[in-house]
Amino acid sequence: MIKEILEIPRILREFIKSPFVFDATALRKIKLAKRILIVGCGTSYHAGLLGAIFFEELSGKPVRVVSASEASHQNLNYDLVVVVSQSGETKDVLEFLRKIKPKKIFTIGISNSKNSLLSRLADFNIYQNVGLEKSIPATKTFISQVAILLQLALMGNKKNASLHESFKKLPNLMEKILERQEKIRAVAEKYKSFDKFFILGAGFNFPVALEGALKFKEAAGILAEGMLAGELKHGPITLVDKSSASLLIMPKDLRYWENLSLLLEIKKNGGPVVAITTEGNKDLDKIIKDVIYIPKTEELLYPFLATLVLQFLAYSSGVLRGYNVDKPRNLSKAVRI
Ligand code: BG6
């Protein structure tokens, strides 16, 4: 898992140098699509949630994301379906593709396996090409899926020159985060015995909270709940006390002040808080002890940086708790049954 996390900046740099090339049919389908559906499971489902945000922000097109385990049972009416699965072998994903085949909806598959069953079923395939991912908790394949979905959403969207420029800088910013491993490991050490963990994100960082929580479950055996920051006060806050830890993903973006008020509320209830925020933000270390800084970037790109922190934090927590982070019990890389 750690080897694969450390590969991420290089993988992203290579993707930026040679992004995926689309054929004319796929390009036309993406540009003309009015109703888009993204389908995946687990980590790939979370990548899909980010993909939907990118599409909606950049092209204004509404996008729905459905877990593959549900998608086969719904009467779905879309003109473009994007299926995300790093293995390309997940049973629920394949079943869904077989089910919609007769509907003749254009399907795009995103997978890290060139000759997967998914690649035989989808109309057009995007091969992630990031090398085999051996660790069961997916890390590098998630970032690559999210980068590909961003590329899809940017297609035909020339207005975003500044986003393109910021995206190119991400690998360097990720390297900066990985230089701070000691700080992140120290946070993991301090919180390793907490079994109740809330991971909170608003807006673009909500899917990051879900994915971070999944990494905590898989790699560290911690029952972490990923949640919309705004939902904590509608019930779950009753569980906040000194025995529960909360991690707030709160870069200096449009949602920052809401997140800060939530942080104060959690503190008032005696809950320990870790915050991930933007470098240069001087507010937080006056209030709490555990602040992890990420470099400044565009709002839409913070999910890449916050995810990397959470992957490394979950990995470190798992190692410190004595877990086999690469092979968590009861899990396999692709669920074929
Ligand atoms: C699960 C794995 O079984 O399958 C998860 O344990 C993974 O880590 C999920 O995210 C989906 O896998 P895939 O290959 O379809 O992306």
mmCIF file of C-alpha atoms and ligand atoms in Angstrom:
data_model
loop_
_atom_site.group_PDB
_atom_site.id
_atom_site.type_symbol
_atom_site.label_atom_id
_atom_site.label_comp_id
_atom_site.label_asym_id
_atom_site.label_seq_id
_atom_site.Cartn_x
_atom_site.Cartn_y
_atom_site.Cartn_z
ATOM 1 C CA MET A 1 0.000 0.000 0.000
ATOM 2 C CA ILE A 2 2.759 2.441 0.890
ATOM 3 C CA LYS A 3 4.651 1.651 -2.323
ATOM 4 C CA GLU A 4 1.513 2.394 -4.312
ATOM 5 C CA ILE A 5 0.785 5.621 -2.415
ATOM 6 C CA LEU A 6 4.320 6.837 -3.092
ATOM 7 C CA GLU A 7 3.858 6.166 -6.815
ATOM 8 C CA ILE A 8 0.939 8.588 -7.063
ATOM 9 C CA PRO A 9 2.794 11.834 -7.962
ATOM 10 C CA ARG A 10 4.684 10.057 -10.761
ATOM 11 C CA ILE A 11 1.498 8.433 -12.070
ATOM 12 C CA LEU A 12 -0.288 11.764 -12.168
ATOM 13 C CA ARG A 13 2.708 13.416 -13.853
ATOM 14 C CA GLU A 14 2.673 10.745 -16.567
ATOM 15 C CA PHE A 15 -1.076 11.147 -17.015
ATOM 16 C CA ILE A 16 -0.661 14.907 -17.443
ATOM 17 C CA LYS A 17 2.122 14.394 -19.991
ATOM 18 C CA SER A 18 0.077 11.949 -22.052
ATOM 19 C CA PRO A 19 -3.618 12.109 -21.202
ATOM 20 C CA PHE A 20 -5.963 9.508 -22.592
ATOM 21 C CA VAL A 21 -6.758 9.876 -26.294
ATOM 22 C CA PHE A 22 -10.414 9.500 -27.265
ATOM 23 C CA ASP A 23 -11.696 8.350 -30.608
ATOM 24 C CA ALA A 24 -14.162 10.534 -32.505
ATOM 25 C CA THR A 25 -17.250 8.461 -31.590
ATOM 26 C CA ALA A 26 -16.515 8.526 -27.880
ATOM 27 C CA LEU A 27 -15.792 12.247 -28.015
ATOM 28 C CA ARG A 28 -19.076 12.956 -29.792
ATOM 29 C CA LYS A 29 -21.036 10.806 -27.332
ATOM 30 C CA ILE A 30 -19.514 12.594 -24.345
ATOM 31 C CA LYS A 31 -20.169 16.043 -25.791
ATOM 32 C CA LEU A 32 -23.752 15.270 -26.795
ATOM 33 C CA ALA A 33 -24.709 13.337 -23.669
ATOM 34 C CA LYS A 34 -27.512 14.956 -21.704
ATOM 35 C CA ARG A 35 -28.184 12.339 -19.052
ATOM 36 C CA ILE A 36 -25.062 10.746 -17.635
ATOM 37 C CA LEU A 37 -24.846 7.854 -15.196
ATOM 38 C CA ILE A 38 -21.690 6.717 -13.402
ATOM 39 C CA VAL A 39 -21.588 3.246 -11.875
ATOM 40 C CA GLY A 40 -18.983 1.559 -9.642
ATOM 41 C CA CYS A 41 -18.451 -0.146 -6.285
ATOM 42 C CA GLY A 42 -16.408 0.751 -3.217
ATOM 43 C CA THR A 43 -13.502 3.035 -4.017
ATOM 44 C CA SER A 44 -14.533 3.193 -7.674
ATOM 45 C CA TYR A 45 -17.994 4.363 -6.611
ATOM 46 C CA HIS A 46 -16.358 7.182 -4.651
ATOM 47 C CA ALA A 47 -14.295 8.107 -7.711
ATOM 48 C CA GLY A 48 -17.621 8.262 -9.571
ATOM 49 C CA LEU A 49 -19.045 10.668 -6.992
ATOM 50 C CA LEU A 50 -16.123 13.000 -7.646
ATOM 51 C CA GLY A 51 -16.567 12.525 -11.389
ATOM 52 C CA ALA A 52 -20.177 13.664 -11.090
ATOM 53 C CA ILE A 53 -19.076 16.802 -9.260
ATOM 54 C CA PHE A 54 -16.556 17.554 -12.021
ATOM 55 C CA PHE A 55 -19.156 17.077 -14.761
ATOM 56 C CA GLU A 56 -21.731 19.215 -13.020
ATOM 57 C CA GLU A 57 -19.254 21.982 -12.214
ATOM 58 C CA LEU A 58 -17.539 22.066 -15.578
ATOM 59 C CA SER A 59 -20.268 21.261 -18.070
ATOM 60 C CA GLY A 60 -23.428 21.967 -16.123
ATOM 61 C CA LYS A 61 -24.721 18.511 -17.046
ATOM 62 C CA PRO A 62 -26.574 16.600 -14.355
ATOM 63 C CA VAL A 63 -24.941 13.314 -13.468
ATOM 64 C CA ARG A 64 -26.207 10.502 -11.284
ATOM 65 C CA VAL A 65 -23.948 8.039 -9.513
ATOM 66 C CA VAL A 66 -25.317 4.649 -8.517
ATOM 67 C CA SER A 67 -23.522 1.755 -6.863
ATOM 68 C CA ALA A 68 -23.357 -1.194 -9.250
ATOM 69 C CA SER A 69 -25.142 -3.367 -6.680
ATOM 70 C CA GLU A 70 -28.192 -1.114 -7.046
ATOM 71 C CA ALA A 71 -27.894 -0.083 -10.676
ATOM 72 C CA SER A 72 -28.941 -3.489 -12.028
ATOM 73 C CA HIS A 73 -32.213 -3.253 -10.117
ATOM 74 C CA GLN A 74 -33.200 0.222 -11.248
ATOM 75 C CA ASN A 75 -34.959 1.285 -14.376
ATOM 76 C CA LEU A 76 -32.303 3.662 -15.592
ATOM 77 C CA ASN A 77 -32.759 5.980 -18.521
ATOM 78 C CA TYR A 78 -29.489 7.597 -19.582
ATOM 79 C CA ASP A 79 -27.680 8.303 -22.832
ATOM 80 C CA LEU A 80 -24.142 7.855 -21.512
ATOM 81 C CA VAL A 81 -23.009 5.385 -18.867
ATOM 82 C CA VAL A 82 -19.511 5.482 -17.391
ATOM 83 C CA VAL A 83 -18.530 2.339 -15.527
ATOM 84 C CA VAL A 84 -15.568 2.533 -13.155
ATOM 85 C CA SER A 85 -13.786 -0.590 -11.851
ATOM 86 C CA GLN A 86 -10.056 -0.875 -11.292
ATOM 87 C CA SER A 87 -10.141 -4.665 -11.672
ATOM 88 C CA GLY A 88 -12.748 -4.710 -14.419
ATOM 89 C CA GLU A 89 -13.941 -7.984 -12.867
ATOM 90 C CA THR A 90 -16.362 -6.924 -10.121
ATOM 91 C CA LYS A 91 -19.476 -9.066 -10.451
ATOM 92 C CA ASP A 92 -22.032 -6.330 -9.728
ATOM 93 C CA VAL A 93 -20.436 -4.106 -12.363
ATOM 94 C CA LEU A 94 -20.444 -6.842 -14.999
ATOM 95 C CA GLU A 95 -24.024 -7.826 -14.203
ATOM 96 C CA PHE A 96 -25.112 -4.233 -14.636
ATOM 97 C CA LEU A 97 -23.361 -3.966 -18.011
ATOM 98 C CA ARG A 98 -24.983 -7.193 -19.221
ATOM 99 C CA LYS A 99 -28.368 -5.967 -18.081
ATOM 100 C CA ILE A 100 -28.215 -2.672 -19.974
ATOM 101 C CA LYS A 101 -26.693 -4.144 -23.155
ATOM 102 C CA PRO A 102 -30.090 -4.468 -24.935
ATOM 103 C CA LYS A 103 -30.812 -0.781 -24.265
ATOM 104 C CA LYS A 104 -27.952 0.203 -26.586
ATOM 105 C CA ILE A 105 -26.760 2.979 -24.283
ATOM 106 C CA PHE A 106 -23.192 4.071 -25.039
ATOM 107 C CA THR A 107 -20.946 2.745 -22.262
ATOM 108 C CA ILE A 108 -17.457 3.852 -21.318
ATOM 109 C CA GLY A 109 -15.400 1.568 -19.072
ATOM 110 C CA ILE A 110 -12.552 2.845 -16.908
ATOM 111 C CA SER A 111 -10.322 0.042 -15.670
ATOM 112 C CA ASN A 112 -6.745 -0.757 -14.769
ATOM 113 C CA SER A 113 -6.888 -4.100 -16.522
ATOM 114 C CA LYS A 114 -6.521 -4.175 -20.289
ATOM 115 C CA ASN A 115 -8.257 -7.456 -21.005
ATOM 116 C CA SER A 116 -10.841 -7.505 -18.266
ATOM 117 C CA LEU A 117 -14.402 -8.749 -18.690
ATOM 118 C CA LEU A 118 -15.438 -5.109 -18.349
ATOM 119 C CA SER A 119 -13.355 -4.188 -21.382
ATOM 120 C CA ARG A 120 -15.254 -6.785 -23.442
ATOM 121 C CA LEU A 121 -18.636 -5.457 -22.389
ATOM 122 C CA ALA A 122 -18.142 -1.668 -22.614
ATOM 123 C CA ASP A 123 -18.421 0.167 -25.962
ATOM 124 C CA PHE A 124 -15.314 2.226 -25.295
ATOM 125 C CA ASN A 125 -12.514 1.508 -22.852
ATOM 126 C CA ILE A 126 -10.141 3.725 -20.955
ATOM 127 C CA TYR A 127 -7.165 1.789 -19.680
ATOM 128 C CA GLN A 128 -5.733 3.369 -16.534
ATOM 129 C CA ASN A 129 -2.299 1.893 -17.153
ATOM 130 C CA VAL A 130 -0.893 2.638 -13.695
ATOM 131 C CA GLY A 131 0.696 -0.769 -13.119
ATOM 132 C CA LEU A 132 -0.738 -3.604 -11.069
ATOM 133 C CA GLU A 133 -2.195 -2.528 -7.741
ATOM 134 C CA LYS A 134 -1.409 -5.320 -5.283
ATOM 135 C CA SER A 135 -2.678 -3.834 -2.078
ATOM 136 C CA ILE A 136 -6.376 -4.476 -1.508
ATOM 137 C CA PRO A 137 -7.101 -0.924 -0.302
ATOM 138 C CA ALA A 138 -7.001 0.957 -3.593
ATOM 139 C CA THR A 139 -4.936 4.148 -3.626
ATOM 140 C CA LYS A 140 -3.131 4.879 -6.881
ATOM 141 C CA THR A 141 -5.974 3.487 -9.000
ATOM 142 C CA PHE A 142 -8.435 5.798 -7.207
ATOM 143 C CA ILE A 143 -6.395 8.924 -7.972
ATOM 144 C CA SER A 144 -5.989 7.774 -11.570
ATOM 145 C CA GLN A 145 -9.761 7.167 -11.942
ATOM 146 C CA VAL A 146 -10.464 10.625 -10.559
ATOM 147 C CA ALA A 147 -7.934 12.191 -12.959
ATOM 148 C CA ILE A 148 -9.540 10.391 -15.910
ATOM 149 C CA LEU A 149 -13.024 11.494 -14.839
ATOM 150 C CA LEU A 150 -11.745 15.068 -14.600
ATOM 151 C CA GLN A 151 -10.360 14.746 -18.116
ATOM 152 C CA LEU A 152 -13.742 13.453 -19.316
ATOM 153 C CA ALA A 153 -15.524 16.362 -17.655
ATOM 154 C CA LEU A 154 -13.080 18.865 -19.133
ATOM 155 C CA MET A 155 -13.609 17.542 -22.629
ATOM 156 C CA GLY A 156 -14.762 20.319 -24.874
ATOM 157 C CA ASN A 157 -14.527 22.775 -22.016
ATOM 158 C CA LYS A 158 -11.917 25.267 -23.123
ATOM 159 C CA LYS A 159 -12.875 27.888 -20.563
ATOM 160 C CA ASN A 160 -10.831 26.182 -17.938
ATOM 161 C CA ALA A 161 -7.285 27.157 -18.812
ATOM 162 C CA SER A 162 -6.530 28.029 -15.211
ATOM 163 C CA LEU A 163 -7.832 24.674 -13.966
ATOM 164 C CA HIS A 164 -5.581 22.936 -16.529
ATOM 165 C CA GLU A 165 -2.605 24.905 -15.272
ATOM 166 C CA SER A 166 -3.358 24.121 -11.629
ATOM 167 C CA PHE A 167 -3.889 20.458 -12.472
ATOM 168 C CA LYS A 168 -0.390 20.312 -13.981
ATOM 169 C CA LYS A 169 1.045 21.488 -10.668
ATOM 170 C CA LEU A 170 -0.647 18.762 -8.615
ATOM 171 C CA PRO A 171 2.185 16.171 -8.761
ATOM 172 C CA ASN A 172 4.610 18.672 -7.196
ATOM 173 C CA LEU A 173 2.072 19.569 -4.523
ATOM 174 C CA MET A 174 1.529 15.889 -3.785
ATOM 175 C CA GLU A 175 5.265 15.402 -3.373
ATOM 176 C CA LYS A 176 5.239 18.202 -0.808
ATOM 177 C CA ILE A 177 2.545 16.346 1.143
ATOM 178 C CA LEU A 178 4.551 13.139 1.039
ATOM 179 C CA GLU A 179 7.555 15.012 2.426
ATOM 180 C CA ARG A 180 5.455 15.583 5.552
ATOM 181 C CA GLN A 181 4.946 11.924 6.350
ATOM 182 C CA GLU A 182 6.285 12.399 9.881
ATOM 183 C CA LYS A 183 3.544 14.872 10.789
ATOM 184 C CA ILE A 184 0.805 12.623 9.415
ATOM 185 C CA ARG A 185 2.292 9.592 11.164
ATOM 186 C CA ALA A 186 2.344 11.509 14.453
ATOM 187 C CA VAL A 187 -1.386 12.193 14.094
ATOM 188 C CA ALA A 188 -1.970 8.487 13.357
ATOM 189 C CA GLU A 189 0.005 7.576 16.489
ATOM 190 C CA LYS A 190 -2.056 9.912 18.647
ATOM 191 C CA TYR A 191 -5.410 8.637 17.352
ATOM 192 C CA LYS A 192 -4.594 4.951 16.785
ATOM 193 C CA SER A 193 -6.694 3.726 19.684
ATOM 194 C CA PHE A 194 -9.895 5.526 18.672
ATOM 195 C CA ASP A 195 -12.543 3.169 17.364
ATOM 196 C CA LYS A 196 -15.097 5.864 16.650
ATOM 197 C CA PHE A 197 -14.034 8.210 13.884
ATOM 198 C CA PHE A 198 -16.055 10.756 11.945
ATOM 199 C CA ILE A 199 -14.526 11.907 8.680
ATOM 200 C CA LEU A 200 -16.302 15.027 7.530
ATOM 201 C CA GLY A 201 -16.258 16.873 4.243
ATOM 202 C CA ALA A 202 -18.493 19.397 2.524
ATOM 203 C CA GLY A 203 -19.089 19.997 -1.197
ATOM 204 C CA PHE A 204 -16.245 18.729 -3.376
ATOM 205 C CA ASN A 205 -14.709 17.029 -0.353
ATOM 206 C CA PHE A 206 -17.710 14.906 0.592
ATOM 207 C CA PRO A 207 -16.637 11.975 -1.633
ATOM 208 C CA VAL A 208 -13.143 12.348 -0.135
ATOM 209 C CA ALA A 209 -14.641 11.877 3.339
ATOM 210 C CA LEU A 210 -16.387 8.694 2.170
ATOM 211 C CA GLU A 211 -13.238 7.359 0.546
ATOM 212 C CA GLY A 212 -11.088 8.298 3.558
ATOM 213 C CA ALA A 213 -13.486 6.451 5.844
ATOM 214 C CA LEU A 214 -13.366 3.387 3.594
ATOM 215 C CA LYS A 215 -9.540 3.428 3.776
ATOM 216 C CA PHE A 216 -9.740 3.596 7.587
ATOM 217 C CA LYS A 217 -12.078 0.595 7.633
ATOM 218 C CA GLU A 218 -10.047 -1.441 5.152
ATOM 219 C CA ALA A 219 -6.488 -0.642 6.190
ATOM 220 C CA ALA A 220 -6.795 0.171 9.893
ATOM 221 C CA GLY A 221 -9.855 -1.768 11.046
ATOM 222 C CA ILE A 222 -11.379 1.454 12.371
ATOM 223 C CA LEU A 223 -15.104 1.948 12.059
ATOM 224 C CA ALA A 224 -14.839 5.403 10.514
ATOM 225 C CA GLU A 225 -17.935 7.093 9.221
ATOM 226 C CA GLY A 226 -17.564 9.362 6.218
ATOM 227 C CA MET A 227 -20.174 12.043 6.357
ATOM 228 C CA LEU A 228 -21.351 15.311 4.880
ATOM 229 C CA ALA A 229 -20.014 17.877 7.323
ATOM 230 C CA GLY A 230 -23.408 19.577 7.520
ATOM 231 C CA GLU A 231 -25.109 16.336 8.570
ATOM 232 C CA LEU A 232 -23.135 15.820 11.773
ATOM 233 C CA LYS A 233 -25.350 18.174 13.724
ATOM 234 C CA HIS A 234 -28.513 16.392 12.581
ATOM 235 C CA GLY A 235 -28.123 13.401 14.854
ATOM 236 C CA PRO A 236 -24.617 11.955 14.929
ATOM 237 C CA ILE A 237 -23.303 14.799 17.104
ATOM 238 C CA THR A 238 -24.923 13.031 20.038
ATOM 239 C CA LEU A 239 -22.075 10.505 19.751
ATOM 240 C CA VAL A 240 -19.385 13.181 19.904
ATOM 241 C CA ASP A 241 -17.409 13.135 23.146
ATOM 242 C CA LYS A 242 -13.844 12.520 24.208
ATOM 243 C CA SER A 243 -14.020 8.929 23.006
ATOM 244 C CA SER A 244 -14.762 9.878 19.391
ATOM 245 C CA ALA A 245 -12.372 11.525 16.975
ATOM 246 C CA SER A 246 -13.465 13.811 14.157
ATOM 247 C CA LEU A 247 -11.438 14.666 11.106
ATOM 248 C CA LEU A 248 -12.563 17.700 9.154
ATOM 249 C CA ILE A 249 -11.485 18.241 5.569
ATOM 250 C CA MET A 250 -11.578 22.019 5.505
ATOM 251 C CA PRO A 251 -9.359 23.708 2.932
ATOM 252 C CA LYS A 252 -9.742 27.464 2.612
ATOM 253 C CA ASP A 253 -12.614 27.253 0.160
ATOM 254 C CA LEU A 254 -16.171 28.535 -0.001
ATOM 255 C CA ARG A 255 -17.260 26.079 2.681
ATOM 256 C CA TYR A 256 -14.496 26.963 5.132
ATOM 257 C CA TRP A 257 -16.494 29.100 7.558
ATOM 258 C CA GLU A 258 -19.262 26.501 7.850
ATOM 259 C CA ASN A 259 -16.619 23.877 8.588
ATOM 260 C CA LEU A 260 -14.978 26.105 11.169
ATOM 261 C CA SER A 261 -18.239 26.586 13.010
ATOM 262 C CA LEU A 262 -18.717 22.791 13.016
ATOM 263 C CA LEU A 263 -15.203 22.342 14.369
ATOM 264 C CA LEU A 264 -16.002 24.678 17.259
ATOM 265 C CA GLU A 265 -19.217 22.792 17.936
ATOM 266 C CA ILE A 266 -17.363 19.458 18.096
ATOM 267 C CA LYS A 267 -14.773 20.979 20.438
ATOM 268 C CA LYS A 268 -17.516 22.366 22.658
ATOM 269 C CA ASN A 269 -18.825 18.821 23.024
ATOM 270 C CA GLY A 270 -15.406 17.577 24.111
ATOM 271 C CA GLY A 271 -14.552 15.788 20.857
ATOM 272 C CA PRO A 272 -10.918 15.688 19.708
ATOM 273 C CA VAL A 273 -10.532 17.124 16.191
ATOM 274 C CA VAL A 274 -8.000 16.731 13.389
ATOM 275 C CA ALA A 275 -8.235 19.216 10.528
ATOM 276 C CA ILE A 276 -6.862 19.122 7.029
ATOM 277 C CA THR A 277 -6.540 22.692 5.833
ATOM 278 C CA THR A 278 -4.666 24.931 3.416
ATOM 279 C CA GLU A 279 -1.117 26.096 4.099
ATOM 280 C CA GLY A 280 -1.016 29.657 5.317
ATOM 281 C CA ASN A 281 -4.273 29.312 7.262
ATOM 282 C CA LYS A 282 -3.302 30.544 10.685
ATOM 283 C CA ASP A 283 -6.737 30.202 12.365
ATOM 284 C CA LEU A 284 -6.663 26.581 13.357
ATOM 285 C CA ASP A 285 -3.534 25.937 15.340
ATOM 286 C CA LYS A 286 -4.789 28.462 17.876
ATOM 287 C CA ILE A 287 -7.841 26.257 18.420
ATOM 288 C CA ILE A 288 -6.690 22.663 17.971
ATOM 289 C CA LYS A 289 -3.386 20.783 18.131
ATOM 290 C CA ASP A 290 -3.705 18.469 15.160
ATOM 291 C CA VAL A 291 -3.677 20.339 11.877
ATOM 292 C CA ILE A 292 -2.394 18.794 8.665
ATOM 293 C CA TYR A 293 -1.591 21.338 5.966
ATOM 294 C CA ILE A 294 -2.035 20.820 2.256
ATOM 295 C CA PRO A 295 -0.717 23.227 -0.389
ATOM 296 C CA LYS A 296 -2.989 25.821 -1.937
ATOM 297 C CA THR A 297 -4.712 24.889 -5.185
ATOM 298 C CA GLU A 298 -8.050 25.462 -6.954
ATOM 299 C CA GLU A 299 -11.124 24.442 -4.990
ATOM 300 C CA LEU A 300 -12.026 21.687 -7.434
ATOM 301 C CA LEU A 301 -8.590 20.098 -7.018
ATOM 302 C CA TYR A 302 -8.398 19.904 -3.228
ATOM 303 C CA PRO A 303 -9.925 16.392 -3.309
ATOM 304 C CA PHE A 304 -6.709 15.070 -4.909
ATOM 305 C CA LEU A 305 -4.577 16.475 -2.084
ATOM 306 C CA ALA A 306 -6.905 15.662 0.794
ATOM 307 C CA THR A 307 -7.284 12.081 -0.458
ATOM 308 C CA LEU A 308 -3.528 11.579 -0.419
ATOM 309 C CA VAL A 309 -3.371 12.718 3.218
ATOM 310 C CA LEU A 310 -6.202 10.370 4.185
ATOM 311 C CA GLN A 311 -4.660 7.420 2.350
ATOM 312 C CA PHE A 312 -1.372 7.943 4.167
ATOM 313 C CA LEU A 313 -3.117 8.515 7.502
ATOM 314 C CA ALA A 314 -5.185 5.312 7.146
ATOM 315 C CA TYR A 315 -2.093 3.377 6.088
ATOM 316 C CA SER A 316 -0.082 4.683 9.075
ATOM 317 C CA SER A 317 -2.942 3.955 11.477
ATOM 318 C CA GLY A 318 -3.195 0.399 10.169
ATOM 319 C CA VAL A 319 0.533 -0.223 10.542
ATOM 320 C CA LEU A 320 0.585 1.260 14.061
ATOM 321 C CA ARG A 321 -2.408 -0.874 15.059
ATOM 322 C CA GLY A 322 -0.636 -3.968 13.765
ATOM 323 C CA TYR A 323 -3.000 -4.569 10.849
ATOM 324 C CA ASN A 324 -2.067 -6.266 7.627
ATOM 325 C CA VAL A 325 -2.824 -3.186 5.549
ATOM 326 C CA ASP A 326 -2.258 -4.909 2.206
ATOM 327 C CA LYS A 327 -4.518 -7.860 2.875
ATOM 328 C CA PRO A 328 -7.313 -6.958 5.277
ATOM 329 C CA ARG A 329 -9.348 -9.945 6.413
ATOM 330 C CA ASN A 330 -12.450 -10.973 4.445
ATOM 331 C CA LEU A 331 -11.534 -8.764 1.478
ATOM 332 C CA SER A 332 -10.325 -9.551 -1.998
ATOM 333 C CA LYS A 333 -9.116 -7.298 -4.762
ATOM 334 C CA ALA A 334 -12.104 -8.081 -6.966
ATOM 335 C CA VAL A 335 -15.413 -9.413 -5.658
ATOM 336 C CA ARG A 336 -16.479 -11.975 -8.256
ATOM 337 C CA ILE A 337 -19.382 -13.549 -6.362
HETATM 338 C C1 BG6 B 1 -13.936 -4.441 -3.206
HETATM 339 C C2 BG6 B 1 -12.552 -4.038 -2.805
HETATM 340 O O1 BG6 B 1 -14.164 -5.696 -2.924
HETATM 341 O O2 BG6 B 1 -14.146 -4.033 -4.560
HETATM 342 C C3 BG6 B 1 -12.585 -2.533 -2.791
HETATM 343 O O3 BG6 B 1 -12.214 -4.551 -1.524
HETATM 344 C C4 BG6 B 1 -12.879 -2.039 -4.204
HETATM 345 O O4 BG6 B 1 -11.329 -2.042 -2.343
HETATM 346 C C5 BG6 B 1 -14.181 -2.635 -4.725
HETATM 347 O O5 BG6 B 1 -12.963 -0.637 -4.191
HETATM 348 C C6 BG6 B 1 -14.431 -2.327 -6.184
HETATM 349 O O6 BG6 B 1 -13.424 -2.895 -6.978
HETATM 350 P P1 BG6 B 1 -13.234 -2.525 -8.479
HETATM 351 O O7 BG6 B 1 -12.165 -3.456 -8.982
HETATM 352 O O8 BG6 B 1 -14.543 -2.767 -9.184
HETATM 353 O O9 BG6 B 1 -12.817 -1.116 -8.563
#
